């Protein structure tokens, strides 16, 4: 699916202009949103994920009005926020099973299939009966992806997923995102240039709520 963002603006109550007429087309595949801290990435992603209101502008996911048809969008969306909490005392399997139930997968056997598939895809099957509190940062991030993928969403939004990961975990995480991006629309925010260079077919550079550049990483990163 394709996201089309037009003139999206957001000013916080304290007067900070987080987004100033942001216009972007996000086609299927991996799209990187690169920008420093405070650029407006999280604000944009929360608005796209229907978790925050904007002041002006429009967003369409194919022909769905994202700002208006929130329930419809939520059914098609997987969102991995920057600092998502995990429940330390439950196991990976238990929590995924719980979220699958919340997503409406009522049949136990079907749920087991879905949860086992996601655990395998994210390389967590071996540790599925470990409590989440014992997971490393990288394992937690992969668990977050598994959680975001429940219900087979067509649009995946991940906010700074590689911050704080060691190099080996980053490579693993990149491979996981590449797999997902092969047949879905994945929007990835990051302040790490190599994340977009390695992974994304298209990217935008955002700073102070403005889109500065948009295009293919190979072309844009040369100019940085
Ligand atoms: P990021 O790590 O993406 O740069 P921030 O550190 O800007 O995010 O924000 C972390 C959290 O604090 C977010 O939930 C954000 O909404 C909130 N926040 C950030 N800046 C302010 C602010 N000036 N006033 C109130 N809340 C803020
Ligand atoms: P990024 O994710 O790129 O770090 P954010 O969207 O978190 O950027 O923040 C953009 C700007 O908006 C920053 O200046 C931040 O401090 C401010 N901001 C974020 N959340 C809030 C909030 N809830 N209230 C006030 N200001 C905020």
PDB file of C-alpha atoms and ligand atoms in Angstrom:
ATOM      1  CA  UNK A   1       0.000   0.000   0.000  1.00  0.00           C
ATOM      2  CA  UNK A   2       1.113   3.574  -0.580  1.00  0.00           C
ATOM      3  CA  UNK A   3       1.005   6.359   2.019  1.00  0.00           C
ATOM      4  CA  UNK A   4       0.445   9.866   0.691  1.00  0.00           C
ATOM      5  CA  UNK A   5       1.062  12.656   3.197  1.00  0.00           C
ATOM      6  CA  UNK A   6       0.115  16.205   2.214  1.00  0.00           C
ATOM      7  CA  UNK A   7       0.937  19.445   4.082  1.00  0.00           C
ATOM      8  CA  UNK A   8       0.832  17.781   7.483  1.00  0.00           C
ATOM      9  CA  UNK A   9       1.384  20.247  10.333  1.00  0.00           C
ATOM     10  CA  UNK A  10       1.546  19.948  14.095  1.00  0.00           C
ATOM     11  CA  UNK A  11       2.341  22.581  16.713  1.00  0.00           C
ATOM     12  CA  UNK A  12       2.435  21.507  20.374  1.00  0.00           C
ATOM     13  CA  UNK A  13       0.688  23.506  23.098  1.00  0.00           C
ATOM     14  CA  UNK A  14       4.067  24.929  24.200  1.00  0.00           C
ATOM     15  CA  UNK A  15       4.530  26.501  20.745  1.00  0.00           C
ATOM     16  CA  UNK A  16       7.028  23.942  19.367  1.00  0.00           C
ATOM     17  CA  UNK A  17       6.389  23.418  15.645  1.00  0.00           C
ATOM     18  CA  UNK A  18       7.031  19.680  15.319  1.00  0.00           C
ATOM     19  CA  UNK A  19       5.789  19.329  11.713  1.00  0.00           C
ATOM     20  CA  UNK A  20       5.521  22.138   9.193  1.00  0.00           C
ATOM     21  CA  UNK A  21       3.633  21.207   5.996  1.00  0.00           C
ATOM     22  CA  UNK A  22       5.217  17.803   5.569  1.00  0.00           C
ATOM     23  CA  UNK A  23       4.508  16.286   2.144  1.00  0.00           C
ATOM     24  CA  UNK A  24       5.764  12.780   1.344  1.00  0.00           C
ATOM     25  CA  UNK A  25       4.900   9.732  -0.751  1.00  0.00           C
ATOM     26  CA  UNK A  26       5.792   6.441   0.876  1.00  0.00           C
ATOM     27  CA  UNK A  27       5.577   3.578  -1.641  1.00  0.00           C
ATOM     28  CA  UNK A  28       5.651  -0.158  -0.814  1.00  0.00           C
ATOM     29  CA  UNK A  29       9.021  -1.456   0.395  1.00  0.00           C
ATOM     30  CA  UNK A  30      11.359  -0.015   2.998  1.00  0.00           C
ATOM     31  CA  UNK A  31      11.252   3.746   3.454  1.00  0.00           C
ATOM     32  CA  UNK A  32      13.727   5.503   5.757  1.00  0.00           C
ATOM     33  CA  UNK A  33      12.962   8.703   7.624  1.00  0.00           C
ATOM     34  CA  UNK A  34      16.330  10.133   8.624  1.00  0.00           C
ATOM     35  CA  UNK A  35      16.723  13.051  10.995  1.00  0.00           C
ATOM     36  CA  UNK A  36      18.347  14.196  14.230  1.00  0.00           C
ATOM     37  CA  UNK A  37      16.661  14.152  17.648  1.00  0.00           C
ATOM     38  CA  UNK A  38      13.776  16.589  17.759  1.00  0.00           C
ATOM     39  CA  UNK A  39      13.286  16.598  13.958  1.00  0.00           C
ATOM     40  CA  UNK A  40       9.644  15.531  14.258  1.00  0.00           C
ATOM     41  CA  UNK A  41       9.983  11.831  13.376  1.00  0.00           C
ATOM     42  CA  UNK A  42       8.105  10.446  16.386  1.00  0.00           C
ATOM     43  CA  UNK A  43       5.374  13.039  16.026  1.00  0.00           C
ATOM     44  CA  UNK A  44       4.878  12.100  12.369  1.00  0.00           C
ATOM     45  CA  UNK A  45       4.813   8.395  13.185  1.00  0.00           C
ATOM     46  CA  UNK A  46       2.332   8.789  16.024  1.00  0.00           C
ATOM     47  CA  UNK A  47       0.005  10.752  13.734  1.00  0.00           C
ATOM     48  CA  UNK A  48       0.303   8.099  10.998  1.00  0.00           C
ATOM     49  CA  UNK A  49      -0.365   5.416  13.616  1.00  0.00           C
ATOM     50  CA  UNK A  50      -3.604   7.282  14.553  1.00  0.00           C
ATOM     51  CA  UNK A  51      -2.351   7.858  18.109  1.00  0.00           C
ATOM     52  CA  UNK A  52      -2.054  11.615  17.918  1.00  0.00           C
ATOM     53  CA  UNK A  53      -3.990  14.426  16.226  1.00  0.00           C
ATOM     54  CA  UNK A  54      -2.460  16.828  13.723  1.00  0.00           C
ATOM     55  CA  UNK A  55      -3.482  20.458  13.145  1.00  0.00           C
ATOM     56  CA  UNK A  56      -3.758  20.431   9.347  1.00  0.00           C
ATOM     57  CA  UNK A  57      -3.059  18.315   6.294  1.00  0.00           C
ATOM     58  CA  UNK A  58      -4.160  14.989   4.888  1.00  0.00           C
ATOM     59  CA  UNK A  59      -2.907  11.403   4.897  1.00  0.00           C
ATOM     60  CA  UNK A  60      -4.144   8.622   2.632  1.00  0.00           C
ATOM     61  CA  UNK A  61      -3.247   4.937   2.720  1.00  0.00           C
ATOM     62  CA  UNK A  62      -4.255   3.963  -0.809  1.00  0.00           C
ATOM     63  CA  UNK A  63      -7.821   5.284  -0.743  1.00  0.00           C
ATOM     64  CA  UNK A  64      -8.297   5.211   3.040  1.00  0.00           C
ATOM     65  CA  UNK A  65      -8.388   8.564   4.808  1.00  0.00           C
ATOM     66  CA  UNK A  66      -5.976   7.872   7.693  1.00  0.00           C
ATOM     67  CA  UNK A  67      -6.988  10.924   9.740  1.00  0.00           C
ATOM     68  CA  UNK A  68     -10.653   9.980   9.498  1.00  0.00           C
ATOM     69  CA  UNK A  69     -10.995   6.203   9.226  1.00  0.00           C
ATOM     70  CA  UNK A  70      -8.928   5.288  12.263  1.00  0.00           C
ATOM     71  CA  UNK A  71     -10.414   1.868  12.998  1.00  0.00           C
ATOM     72  CA  UNK A  72      -9.865   0.805   9.401  1.00  0.00           C
ATOM     73  CA  UNK A  73      -6.238   1.998   9.527  1.00  0.00           C
ATOM     74  CA  UNK A  74      -5.544   0.273  12.834  1.00  0.00           C
ATOM     75  CA  UNK A  75      -6.555  -3.051  11.318  1.00  0.00           C
ATOM     76  CA  UNK A  76      -3.895  -2.647   8.620  1.00  0.00           C
ATOM     77  CA  UNK A  77      -1.163  -1.196  10.789  1.00  0.00           C
ATOM     78  CA  UNK A  78       1.686  -2.561  12.876  1.00  0.00           C
ATOM     79  CA  UNK A  79       3.381   0.082  15.034  1.00  0.00           C
ATOM     80  CA  UNK A  80       6.560  -0.325  17.036  1.00  0.00           C
ATOM     81  CA  UNK A  81       7.045   2.779  19.198  1.00  0.00           C
ATOM     82  CA  UNK A  82      10.454   3.954  20.272  1.00  0.00           C
ATOM     83  CA  UNK A  83      10.234   3.031  23.927  1.00  0.00           C
ATOM     84  CA  UNK A  84       7.714   0.243  24.090  1.00  0.00           C
ATOM     85  CA  UNK A  85       7.364  -1.439  27.448  1.00  0.00           C
ATOM     86  CA  UNK A  86       7.503  -5.181  27.932  1.00  0.00           C
ATOM     87  CA  UNK A  87       5.889  -7.075  30.763  1.00  0.00           C
ATOM     88  CA  UNK A  88       8.959  -8.634  32.421  1.00  0.00           C
ATOM     89  CA  UNK A  89       7.180 -11.511  34.138  1.00  0.00           C
ATOM     90  CA  UNK A  90       5.444 -13.158  31.205  1.00  0.00           C
ATOM     91  CA  UNK A  91       7.045 -15.268  28.497  1.00  0.00           C
ATOM     92  CA  UNK A  92       7.369 -14.250  24.859  1.00  0.00           C
ATOM     93  CA  UNK A  93       4.879 -16.929  23.868  1.00  0.00           C
ATOM     94  CA  UNK A  94       2.318 -15.932  26.495  1.00  0.00           C
ATOM     95  CA  UNK A  95       2.360 -12.265  25.572  1.00  0.00           C
ATOM     96  CA  UNK A  96       2.156 -12.833  21.808  1.00  0.00           C
ATOM     97  CA  UNK A  97      -0.680 -15.270  22.383  1.00  0.00           C
ATOM     98  CA  UNK A  98      -2.454 -12.646  24.464  1.00  0.00           C
ATOM     99  CA  UNK A  99      -2.045  -9.950  21.775  1.00  0.00           C
ATOM    100  CA  UNK A 100      -3.201 -12.371  19.093  1.00  0.00           C
ATOM    101  CA  UNK A 101      -6.350 -12.919  21.142  1.00  0.00           C
ATOM    102  CA  UNK A 102      -6.862  -9.152  21.407  1.00  0.00           C
ATOM    103  CA  UNK A 103      -6.447  -8.919  17.625  1.00  0.00           C
ATOM    104  CA  UNK A 104      -9.425 -11.254  17.310  1.00  0.00           C
ATOM    105  CA  UNK A 105      -7.749 -14.584  16.529  1.00  0.00           C
ATOM    106  CA  UNK A 106     -10.143 -16.622  18.653  1.00  0.00           C
ATOM    107  CA  UNK A 107      -9.223 -20.147  17.594  1.00  0.00           C
ATOM    108  CA  UNK A 108      -6.464 -21.632  19.817  1.00  0.00           C
ATOM    109  CA  UNK A 109      -4.848 -23.732  17.107  1.00  0.00           C
ATOM    110  CA  UNK A 110      -4.868 -20.894  14.622  1.00  0.00           C
ATOM    111  CA  UNK A 111      -3.309 -18.652  17.287  1.00  0.00           C
ATOM    112  CA  UNK A 112      -0.546 -21.177  17.965  1.00  0.00           C
ATOM    113  CA  UNK A 113       0.222 -21.284  14.239  1.00  0.00           C
ATOM    114  CA  UNK A 114       0.391 -17.489  14.012  1.00  0.00           C
ATOM    115  CA  UNK A 115       2.455 -17.044  17.196  1.00  0.00           C
ATOM    116  CA  UNK A 116       4.901 -19.851  16.369  1.00  0.00           C
ATOM    117  CA  UNK A 117       5.336 -18.403  12.874  1.00  0.00           C
ATOM    118  CA  UNK A 118       6.143 -14.956  14.240  1.00  0.00           C
ATOM    119  CA  UNK A 119       8.549 -16.390  16.821  1.00  0.00           C
ATOM    120  CA  UNK A 120      10.361 -18.244  14.060  1.00  0.00           C
ATOM    121  CA  UNK A 121      10.431 -15.231  11.769  1.00  0.00           C
ATOM    122  CA  UNK A 122      11.969 -13.064  14.505  1.00  0.00           C
ATOM    123  CA  UNK A 123      14.407 -15.775  15.622  1.00  0.00           C
ATOM    124  CA  UNK A 124      12.860 -16.064  19.068  1.00  0.00           C
ATOM    125  CA  UNK A 125      11.354 -19.549  18.849  1.00  0.00           C
ATOM    126  CA  UNK A 126      14.097 -21.130  20.966  1.00  0.00           C
ATOM    127  CA  UNK A 127      13.540 -18.625  23.778  1.00  0.00           C
ATOM    128  CA  UNK A 128       9.739 -18.464  23.548  1.00  0.00           C
ATOM    129  CA  UNK A 129       9.250 -19.792  27.088  1.00  0.00           C
ATOM    130  CA  UNK A 130      11.702 -17.332  28.664  1.00  0.00           C
ATOM    131  CA  UNK A 131      10.357 -14.365  30.588  1.00  0.00           C
ATOM    132  CA  UNK A 132      10.654 -11.084  28.713  1.00  0.00           C
ATOM    133  CA  UNK A 133      12.572  -9.574  31.646  1.00  0.00           C
ATOM    134  CA  UNK A 134      15.505 -11.841  30.747  1.00  0.00           C
ATOM    135  CA  UNK A 135      15.673 -10.602  27.130  1.00  0.00           C
ATOM    136  CA  UNK A 136      18.555  -8.463  25.813  1.00  0.00           C
ATOM    137  CA  UNK A 137      17.856  -5.174  24.019  1.00  0.00           C
ATOM    138  CA  UNK A 138      18.071  -6.859  20.631  1.00  0.00           C
ATOM    139  CA  UNK A 139      15.735  -9.678  21.648  1.00  0.00           C
ATOM    140  CA  UNK A 140      13.252  -7.120  22.955  1.00  0.00           C
ATOM    141  CA  UNK A 141      13.321  -5.216  19.670  1.00  0.00           C
ATOM    142  CA  UNK A 142      12.719  -8.409  17.716  1.00  0.00           C
ATOM    143  CA  UNK A 143       9.912  -9.258  20.106  1.00  0.00           C
ATOM    144  CA  UNK A 144       8.453  -5.801  19.405  1.00  0.00           C
ATOM    145  CA  UNK A 145       8.483  -6.582  15.693  1.00  0.00           C
ATOM    146  CA  UNK A 146       6.752  -9.915  16.281  1.00  0.00           C
ATOM    147  CA  UNK A 147       4.102  -8.069  18.290  1.00  0.00           C
ATOM    148  CA  UNK A 148       3.690  -5.430  15.560  1.00  0.00           C
ATOM    149  CA  UNK A 149       3.247  -8.148  12.906  1.00  0.00           C
ATOM    150  CA  UNK A 150       0.280  -9.884  14.552  1.00  0.00           C
ATOM    151  CA  UNK A 151      -2.734  -9.737  12.279  1.00  0.00           C
ATOM    152  CA  UNK A 152      -0.628  -9.464   9.098  1.00  0.00           C
ATOM    153  CA  UNK A 153      -0.571  -5.652   8.790  1.00  0.00           C
ATOM    154  CA  UNK A 154       0.232  -4.168   5.383  1.00  0.00           C
ATOM    155  CA  UNK A 155       1.814  -1.015   6.815  1.00  0.00           C
ATOM    156  CA  UNK A 156       4.549  -1.270   9.469  1.00  0.00           C
ATOM    157  CA  UNK A 157       5.851   1.771  11.314  1.00  0.00           C
ATOM    158  CA  UNK A 158       9.019   1.413  13.408  1.00  0.00           C
ATOM    159  CA  UNK A 159      10.455   4.285  15.409  1.00  0.00           C
ATOM    160  CA  UNK A 160      14.262   4.262  15.911  1.00  0.00           C
ATOM    161  CA  UNK A 161      14.466   0.484  16.301  1.00  0.00           C
ATOM    162  CA  UNK A 162      18.245   0.127  16.165  1.00  0.00           C
ATOM    163  CA  UNK A 163      19.170   2.739  18.786  1.00  0.00           C
ATOM    164  CA  UNK A 164      21.173   1.005  21.496  1.00  0.00           C
ATOM    165  CA  UNK A 165      21.683  -2.287  19.645  1.00  0.00           C
ATOM    166  CA  UNK A 166      25.152  -3.810  19.322  1.00  0.00           C
ATOM    167  CA  UNK A 167      26.503  -4.286  15.768  1.00  0.00           C
ATOM    168  CA  UNK A 168      25.596  -7.980  15.591  1.00  0.00           C
ATOM    169  CA  UNK A 169      22.038  -7.341  16.736  1.00  0.00           C
ATOM    170  CA  UNK A 170      21.733  -4.452  14.269  1.00  0.00           C
ATOM    171  CA  UNK A 171      22.634  -6.738  11.382  1.00  0.00           C
ATOM    172  CA  UNK A 172      20.085  -9.283  12.593  1.00  0.00           C
ATOM    173  CA  UNK A 173      17.487  -6.590  12.942  1.00  0.00           C
ATOM    174  CA  UNK A 174      18.255  -5.224   9.469  1.00  0.00           C
ATOM    175  CA  UNK A 175      17.790  -8.686   7.973  1.00  0.00           C
ATOM    176  CA  UNK A 176      14.469  -9.055   9.731  1.00  0.00           C
ATOM    177  CA  UNK A 177      13.222  -5.699   8.445  1.00  0.00           C
ATOM    178  CA  UNK A 178      14.401  -6.494   4.896  1.00  0.00           C
ATOM    179  CA  UNK A 179      12.347  -9.703   4.951  1.00  0.00           C
ATOM    180  CA  UNK A 180       9.276  -7.806   6.061  1.00  0.00           C
ATOM    181  CA  UNK A 181       9.843  -4.955   3.603  1.00  0.00           C
ATOM    182  CA  UNK A 182       9.860  -7.347   0.665  1.00  0.00           C
ATOM    183  CA  UNK A 183       6.072  -7.329   0.375  1.00  0.00           C
ATOM    184  CA  UNK A 184       4.822  -4.586   2.705  1.00  0.00           C
ATOM    185  CA  UNK A 185       5.159  -0.870   3.249  1.00  0.00           C
ATOM    186  CA  UNK A 186       7.654  -0.282   6.067  1.00  0.00           C
ATOM    187  CA  UNK A 187       8.407   3.173   7.435  1.00  0.00           C
ATOM    188  CA  UNK A 188      11.552   3.252   9.558  1.00  0.00           C
ATOM    189  CA  UNK A 189      12.739   6.303  11.462  1.00  0.00           C
ATOM    190  CA  UNK A 190      16.352   6.621  12.481  1.00  0.00           C
ATOM    191  CA  UNK A 191      19.154   9.083  13.093  1.00  0.00           C
ATOM    192  CA  UNK A 192      21.709   6.521  11.851  1.00  0.00           C
ATOM    193  CA  UNK A 193      22.692   7.089   8.208  1.00  0.00           C
ATOM    194  CA  UNK A 194      23.789   3.484   7.624  1.00  0.00           C
ATOM    195  CA  UNK A 195      20.342   2.174   8.662  1.00  0.00           C
ATOM    196  CA  UNK A 196      18.754   3.814   5.627  1.00  0.00           C
ATOM    197  CA  UNK A 197      21.783   3.297   3.366  1.00  0.00           C
ATOM    198  CA  UNK A 198      21.764  -0.466   3.997  1.00  0.00           C
ATOM    199  CA  UNK A 199      18.042  -1.058   4.030  1.00  0.00           C
ATOM    200  CA  UNK A 200      15.846   1.438   2.282  1.00  0.00           C
ATOM    201  CA  UNK A 201      14.851   1.804  -1.365  1.00  0.00           C
ATOM    202  CA  UNK A 202      13.595   5.328  -0.651  1.00  0.00           C
ATOM    203  CA  UNK A 203      14.183   7.873   2.052  1.00  0.00           C
ATOM    204  CA  UNK A 204      13.501  11.382   3.267  1.00  0.00           C
ATOM    205  CA  UNK A 205      15.643  13.656   5.390  1.00  0.00           C
ATOM    206  CA  UNK A 206      13.682  15.619   7.956  1.00  0.00           C
ATOM    207  CA  UNK A 207      14.825  18.403  10.272  1.00  0.00           C
ATOM    208  CA  UNK A 208      12.902  20.868  12.423  1.00  0.00           C
ATOM    209  CA  UNK A 209       9.613  19.614  11.032  1.00  0.00           C
ATOM    210  CA  UNK A 210      10.629  20.144   7.387  1.00  0.00           C
ATOM    211  CA  UNK A 211      11.322  17.550   4.725  1.00  0.00           C
ATOM    212  CA  UNK A 212      14.674  18.670   3.322  1.00  0.00           C
ATOM    213  CA  UNK A 213      15.238  15.983   0.690  1.00  0.00           C
ATOM    214  CA  UNK A 214      13.489  12.906  -0.609  1.00  0.00           C
ATOM    215  CA  UNK A 215      14.754  10.190  -2.958  1.00  0.00           C
ATOM    216  CA  UNK A 216      17.011   7.163  -3.244  1.00  0.00           C
ATOM    217  CA  UNK A 217      19.603   6.748  -0.445  1.00  0.00           C
ATOM    218  CA  UNK A 218      22.516   6.214  -2.851  1.00  0.00           C
ATOM    219  CA  UNK A 219      21.848   9.610  -4.391  1.00  0.00           C
ATOM    220  CA  UNK A 220      21.003  11.565  -1.234  1.00  0.00           C
ATOM    221  CA  UNK A 221      23.624  10.226   1.151  1.00  0.00           C
ATOM    222  CA  UNK A 222      26.398  11.151  -1.257  1.00  0.00           C
ATOM    223  CA  UNK A 223      25.376  14.760  -0.730  1.00  0.00           C
ATOM    224  CA  UNK A 224      25.367  14.706   3.090  1.00  0.00           C
TER     225      UNK A 224
HETATM  226  P1  LIG B   1      12.732  11.465  20.737  1.00  0.00           P
HETATM  227  O1  LIG B   1      13.485  10.530  21.636  1.00  0.00           O
HETATM  228  O2  LIG B   1      11.955  10.828  19.624  1.00  0.00           O
HETATM  229  O3  LIG B   1      13.518  12.659  20.324  1.00  0.00           O
HETATM  230  P2  LIG B   1      11.669  13.126  22.711  1.00  0.00           P
HETATM  231  O4  LIG B   1      12.820  12.885  23.602  1.00  0.00           O
HETATM  232  O5  LIG B   1      11.540  14.405  21.950  1.00  0.00           O
HETATM  233  O6  LIG B   1      11.550  11.969  21.642  1.00  0.00           O
HETATM  234  O7  LIG B   1      10.322  12.867  23.492  1.00  0.00           O
HETATM  235  C1  LIG B   1      10.126  11.763  24.353  1.00  0.00           C
HETATM  236  C2  LIG B   1       8.717  11.895  24.940  1.00  0.00           C
HETATM  237  O8  LIG B   1       8.580  13.154  25.627  1.00  0.00           O
HETATM  238  C3  LIG B   1       7.645  11.883  23.867  1.00  0.00           C
HETATM  239  O9  LIG B   1       6.510  11.180  24.337  1.00  0.00           O
HETATM  240  C4  LIG B   1       7.331  13.330  23.633  1.00  0.00           C
HETATM  241  O10 LIG B   1       5.979  13.481  23.232  1.00  0.00           O
HETATM  242  C5  LIG B   1       7.577  13.955  24.997  1.00  0.00           C
HETATM  243  N1  LIG B   1       8.139  15.295  24.855  1.00  0.00           N
HETATM  244  C6  LIG B   1       9.211  15.664  24.146  1.00  0.00           C
HETATM  245  N2  LIG B   1       9.449  16.979  24.227  1.00  0.00           N
HETATM  246  C7  LIG B   1       8.488  17.476  25.046  1.00  0.00           C
HETATM  247  C8  LIG B   1       8.195  18.767  25.531  1.00  0.00           C
HETATM  248  N3  LIG B   1       8.915  19.826  25.189  1.00  0.00           N
HETATM  249  N4  LIG B   1       7.133  18.897  26.341  1.00  0.00           N
HETATM  250  C9  LIG B   1       6.405  17.835  26.660  1.00  0.00           C
HETATM  251  N5  LIG B   1       6.625  16.578  26.246  1.00  0.00           N
HETATM  252  C10 LIG B   1       7.655  16.400  25.441  1.00  0.00           C
HETATM  253  P1  LIG B   2      12.088  13.097  16.897  1.00  0.00           P
HETATM  254  O1  LIG B   2      11.265  11.848  16.988  1.00  0.00           O
HETATM  255  O2  LIG B   2      12.603  13.347  15.516  1.00  0.00           O
HETATM  256  O3  LIG B   2      13.153  13.163  17.929  1.00  0.00           O
HETATM  257  P2  LIG B   2       9.783  14.416  18.034  1.00  0.00           P
HETATM  258  O4  LIG B   2       8.621  14.254  17.135  1.00  0.00           O
HETATM  259  O5  LIG B   2       9.880  13.554  19.240  1.00  0.00           O
HETATM  260  O6  LIG B   2      11.115  14.332  17.156  1.00  0.00           O
HETATM  261  O7  LIG B   2       9.840  15.930  18.530  1.00  0.00           O
HETATM  262  C1  LIG B   2       9.742  17.054  17.658  1.00  0.00           C
HETATM  263  C2  LIG B   2       9.751  18.316  18.492  1.00  0.00           C
HETATM  264  O8  LIG B   2       8.532  18.385  19.216  1.00  0.00           O
HETATM  265  C3  LIG B   2      10.866  18.363  19.533  1.00  0.00           C
HETATM  266  O9  LIG B   2      11.260  19.711  19.637  1.00  0.00           O
HETATM  267  C4  LIG B   2      10.195  17.872  20.797  1.00  0.00           C
HETATM  268  O10 LIG B   2      10.817  18.389  21.947  1.00  0.00           O
HETATM  269  C5  LIG B   2       8.794  18.432  20.614  1.00  0.00           C
HETATM  270  N1  LIG B   2       7.767  17.596  21.287  1.00  0.00           N
HETATM  271  C6  LIG B   2       7.561  16.283  21.117  1.00  0.00           C
HETATM  272  N2  LIG B   2       6.526  15.862  21.852  1.00  0.00           N
HETATM  273  C7  LIG B   2       6.065  16.949  22.499  1.00  0.00           C
HETATM  274  C8  LIG B   2       5.010  17.168  23.420  1.00  0.00           C
HETATM  275  N3  LIG B   2       4.202  16.177  23.815  1.00  0.00           N
HETATM  276  N4  LIG B   2       4.826  18.425  23.885  1.00  0.00           N
HETATM  277  C9  LIG B   2       5.614  19.410  23.474  1.00  0.00           C
HETATM  278  N5  LIG B   2       6.639  19.295  22.620  1.00  0.00           N
HETATM  279  C10 LIG B   2       6.859  18.075  22.141  1.00  0.00           C
END
